JSON list of C-alpha atoms in Angstrom, two decimals:
[
{"chain": "X", "resi": 7, "resn": "UNK", "atom": "CA", "xyz": [28.59, -5.81, -9.73]},
{"chain": "X", "resi": 8, "resn": "UNK", "atom": "CA", "xyz": [27.86, -8.80, -11.90]},
{"chain": "X", "resi": 9, "resn": "UNK", "atom": "CA", "xyz": [24.17, -9.44, -11.34]},
{"chain": "X", "resi": 10, "resn": "UNK", "atom": "CA", "xyz": [22.19, -9.56, -8.16]},
{"chain": "X", "resi": 11, "resn": "UNK", "atom": "CA", "xyz": [24.15, -10.90, -5.19]},
{"chain": "X", "resi": 12, "resn": "UNK", "atom": "CA", "xyz": [27.46, -10.89, -7.02]},
{"chain": "X", "resi": 13, "resn": "UNK", "atom": "CA", "xyz": [30.75, -9.91, -5.42]},
{"chain": "X", "resi": 14, "resn": "UNK", "atom": "CA", "xyz": [31.74, -6.27, -5.51]},
{"chain": "X", "resi": 15, "resn": "UNK", "atom": "CA", "xyz": [35.06, -5.21, -6.90]},
{"chain": "X", "resi": 16, "resn": "UNK", "atom": "CA", "xyz": [37.51, -3.13, -4.91]},
{"chain": "X", "resi": 17, "resn": "UNK", "atom": "CA", "xyz": [36.62, -0.05, -6.98]},
{"chain": "X", "resi": 18, "resn": "UNK", "atom": "CA", "xyz": [32.90, -0.49, -6.24]},
{"chain": "X", "resi": 19, "resn": "UNK", "atom": "CA", "xyz": [33.57, -0.83, -2.51]},
{"chain": "X", "resi": 20, "resn": "UNK", "atom": "CA", "xyz": [35.80, 2.24, -2.58]},
{"chain": "X", "resi": 21, "resn": "UNK", "atom": "CA", "xyz": [33.17, 4.22, -4.48]},
{"chain": "X", "resi": 22, "resn": "UNK", "atom": "CA", "xyz": [30.53, 3.28, -1.90]},
{"chain": "X", "resi": 23, "resn": "UNK", "atom": "CA", "xyz": [32.83, 4.32, 0.95]},
{"chain": "X", "resi": 24, "resn": "UNK", "atom": "CA", "xyz": [33.55, 7.68, -0.67]},
{"chain": "X", "resi": 25, "resn": "UNK", "atom": "CA", "xyz": [29.86, 8.26, -1.34]},
{"chain": "X", "resi": 26, "resn": "UNK", "atom": "CA", "xyz": [28.93, 7.48, 2.28]},
{"chain": "X", "resi": 27, "resn": "UNK", "atom": "CA", "xyz": [31.59, 9.92, 3.47]},
{"chain": "X", "resi": 28, "resn": "UNK", "atom": "CA", "xyz": [30.34, 12.57, 1.07]},
{"chain": "X", "resi": 29, "resn": "UNK", "atom": "CA", "xyz": [26.75, 12.05, 2.21]},
{"chain": "X", "resi": 30, "resn": "UNK", "atom": "CA", "xyz": [27.69, 12.44, 5.88]},
{"chain": "X", "resi": 31, "resn": "UNK", "atom": "CA", "xyz": [29.98, 15.45, 5.45]},
{"chain": "X", "resi": 32, "resn": "UNK", "atom": "CA", "xyz": [27.60, 17.33, 3.17]},
{"chain": "X", "resi": 33, "resn": "UNK", "atom": "CA", "xyz": [24.67, 16.56, 5.50]},
{"chain": "X", "resi": 34, "resn": "UNK", "atom": "CA", "xyz": [26.56, 17.85, 8.54]},
{"chain": "X", "resi": 35, "resn": "UNK", "atom": "CA", "xyz": [27.48, 21.04, 6.69]},
{"chain": "X", "resi": 36, "resn": "UNK", "atom": "CA", "xyz": [23.93, 21.66, 5.46]},
{"chain": "X", "resi": 37, "resn": "UNK", "atom": "CA", "xyz": [22.46, 20.95, 8.90]},
{"chain": "X", "resi": 38, "resn": "UNK", "atom": "CA", "xyz": [24.94, 23.32, 10.56]},
{"chain": "X", "resi": 39, "resn": "UNK", "atom": "CA", "xyz": [24.06, 26.10, 8.12]},
{"chain": "X", "resi": 40, "resn": "UNK", "atom": "CA", "xyz": [20.33, 25.64, 8.73]},
{"chain": "X", "resi": 41, "resn": "UNK", "atom": "CA", "xyz": [20.78, 25.47, 12.49]},
{"chain": "X", "resi": 42, "resn": "UNK", "atom": "CA", "xyz": [22.88, 28.63, 12.42]},
{"chain": "X", "resi": 43, "resn": "UNK", "atom": "CA", "xyz": [20.36, 30.45, 10.27]},
{"chain": "X", "resi": 44, "resn": "UNK", "atom": "CA", "xyz": [17.41, 29.54, 12.49]},
{"chain": "X", "resi": 45, "resn": "UNK", "atom": "CA", "xyz": [19.00, 29.56, 15.95]},
{"chain": "X", "resi": 46, "resn": "UNK", "atom": "CA", "xyz": [21.62, 32.22, 15.24]},
{"chain": "X", "resi": 47, "resn": "UNK", "atom": "CA", "xyz": [19.44, 35.19, 16.15]},
{"chain": "X", "resi": 48, "resn": "UNK", "atom": "CA", "xyz": [18.88, 33.65, 19.60]},
{"chain": "X", "resi": 49, "resn": "UNK", "atom": "CA", "xyz": [22.64, 33.78, 20.17]},
{"chain": "X", "resi": 50, "resn": "UNK", "atom": "CA", "xyz": [23.37, 37.14, 18.55]},
{"chain": "X", "resi": 51, "resn": "UNK", "atom": "CA", "xyz": [20.47, 39.24, 19.80]},
{"chain": "X", "resi": 52, "resn": "UNK", "atom": "CA", "xyz": [18.95, 39.71, 23.25]},
{"chain": "X", "resi": 53, "resn": "UNK", "atom": "CA", "xyz": [15.61, 37.94, 22.79]},
{"chain": "X", "resi": 54, "resn": "UNK", "atom": "CA", "xyz": [13.10, 36.85, 25.42]},
{"chain": "X", "resi": 55, "resn": "UNK", "atom": "CA", "xyz": [13.97, 33.41, 26.80]},
{"chain": "X", "resi": 56, "resn": "UNK", "atom": "CA", "xyz": [10.84, 31.82, 25.33]},
{"chain": "X", "resi": 57, "resn": "UNK", "atom": "CA", "xyz": [11.59, 33.06, 21.84]},
{"chain": "X", "resi": 58, "resn": "UNK", "atom": "CA", "xyz": [15.21, 31.98, 22.10]},
{"chain": "X", "resi": 59, "resn": "UNK", "atom": "CA", "xyz": [14.17, 28.50, 23.25]},
{"chain": "X", "resi": 60, "resn": "UNK", "atom": "CA", "xyz": [11.72, 28.16, 20.35]},
{"chain": "X", "resi": 61, "resn": "UNK", "atom": "CA", "xyz": [14.35, 29.26, 17.84]},
{"chain": "X", "resi": 62, "resn": "UNK", "atom": "CA", "xyz": [16.92, 26.80, 19.21]},
{"chain": "X", "resi": 63, "resn": "UNK", "atom": "CA", "xyz": [14.36, 23.98, 19.24]},
{"chain": "X", "resi": 64, "resn": "UNK", "atom": "CA", "xyz": [13.16, 24.74, 15.73]},
{"chain": "X", "resi": 65, "resn": "UNK", "atom": "CA", "xyz": [16.75, 24.93, 14.52]},
{"chain": "X", "resi": 66, "resn": "UNK", "atom": "CA", "xyz": [17.53, 21.57, 16.07]},
{"chain": "X", "resi": 67, "resn": "UNK", "atom": "CA", "xyz": [14.48, 19.90, 14.55]},
{"chain": "X", "resi": 68, "resn": "UNK", "atom": "CA", "xyz": [15.03, 21.40, 11.09]},
{"chain": "X", "resi": 69, "resn": "UNK", "atom": "CA", "xyz": [18.74, 20.55, 11.14]},
{"chain": "X", "resi": 70, "resn": "UNK", "atom": "CA", "xyz": [18.00, 16.95, 12.16]},
{"chain": "X", "resi": 71, "resn": "UNK", "atom": "CA", "xyz": [15.41, 16.48, 9.43]},
{"chain": "X", "resi": 72, "resn": "UNK", "atom": "CA", "xyz": [17.67, 18.06, 6.83]},
{"chain": "X", "resi": 73, "resn": "UNK", "atom": "CA", "xyz": [20.56, 15.80, 7.89]},
{"chain": "X", "resi": 74, "resn": "UNK", "atom": "CA", "xyz": [18.48, 12.65, 7.42]},
{"chain": "X", "resi": 75, "resn": "UNK", "atom": "CA", "xyz": [16.96, 13.81, 4.13]},
{"chain": "X", "resi": 76, "resn": "UNK", "atom": "CA", "xyz": [20.37, 14.74, 2.72]},
{"chain": "X", "resi": 77, "resn": "UNK", "atom": "CA", "xyz": [22.02, 11.43, 3.67]},
{"chain": "X", "resi": 78, "resn": "UNK", "atom": "CA", "xyz": [19.16, 9.35, 2.29]},
{"chain": "X", "resi": 79, "resn": "UNK", "atom": "CA", "xyz": [18.87, 11.34, -0.94]},
{"chain": "X", "resi": 80, "resn": "UNK", "atom": "CA", "xyz": [22.60, 11.13, -1.69]},
{"chain": "X", "resi": 81, "resn": "UNK", "atom": "CA", "xyz": [22.78, 7.40, -1.01]},
{"chain": "X", "resi": 82, "resn": "UNK", "atom": "CA", "xyz": [19.60, 6.59, -2.95]},
{"chain": "X", "resi": 83, "resn": "UNK", "atom": "CA", "xyz": [20.87, 8.61, -5.91]},
{"chain": "X", "resi": 84, "resn": "UNK", "atom": "CA", "xyz": [24.22, 6.77, -5.73]},
{"chain": "X", "resi": 85, "resn": "UNK", "atom": "CA", "xyz": [22.53, 3.38, -5.60]},
{"chain": "X", "resi": 86, "resn": "UNK", "atom": "CA", "xyz": [20.24, 4.21, -8.53]},
{"chain": "X", "resi": 87, "resn": "UNK", "atom": "CA", "xyz": [23.18, 5.54, -10.55]},
{"chain": "X", "resi": 88, "resn": "UNK", "atom": "CA", "xyz": [25.21, 2.41, -9.90]},
{"chain": "X", "resi": 89, "resn": "UNK", "atom": "CA", "xyz": [22.51, 0.14, -11.28]},
{"chain": "X", "resi": 90, "resn": "UNK", "atom": "CA", "xyz": [21.96, 2.18, -14.40]},
{"chain": "X", "resi": 91, "resn": "UNK", "atom": "CA", "xyz": [25.67, 2.27, -15.28]}
]
């Protein structure tokens, strides 16, 4: 980009699109792994219903937070790297 508010080239737009896709895919994968690790025992083992509900809820909350943190961190890092280069 040539200065603030300048037009982006095709390569810059493509790079941003790829980075957004990478951020979303990697965030979904990381969130799925965390959800499986936390809520997995509730599915695999016969646990009391209260414990299973807590594990599923905790897994959902942790996976959601991880998803948001991962997307934001990847996109902020990309934006900062684009300005420096």
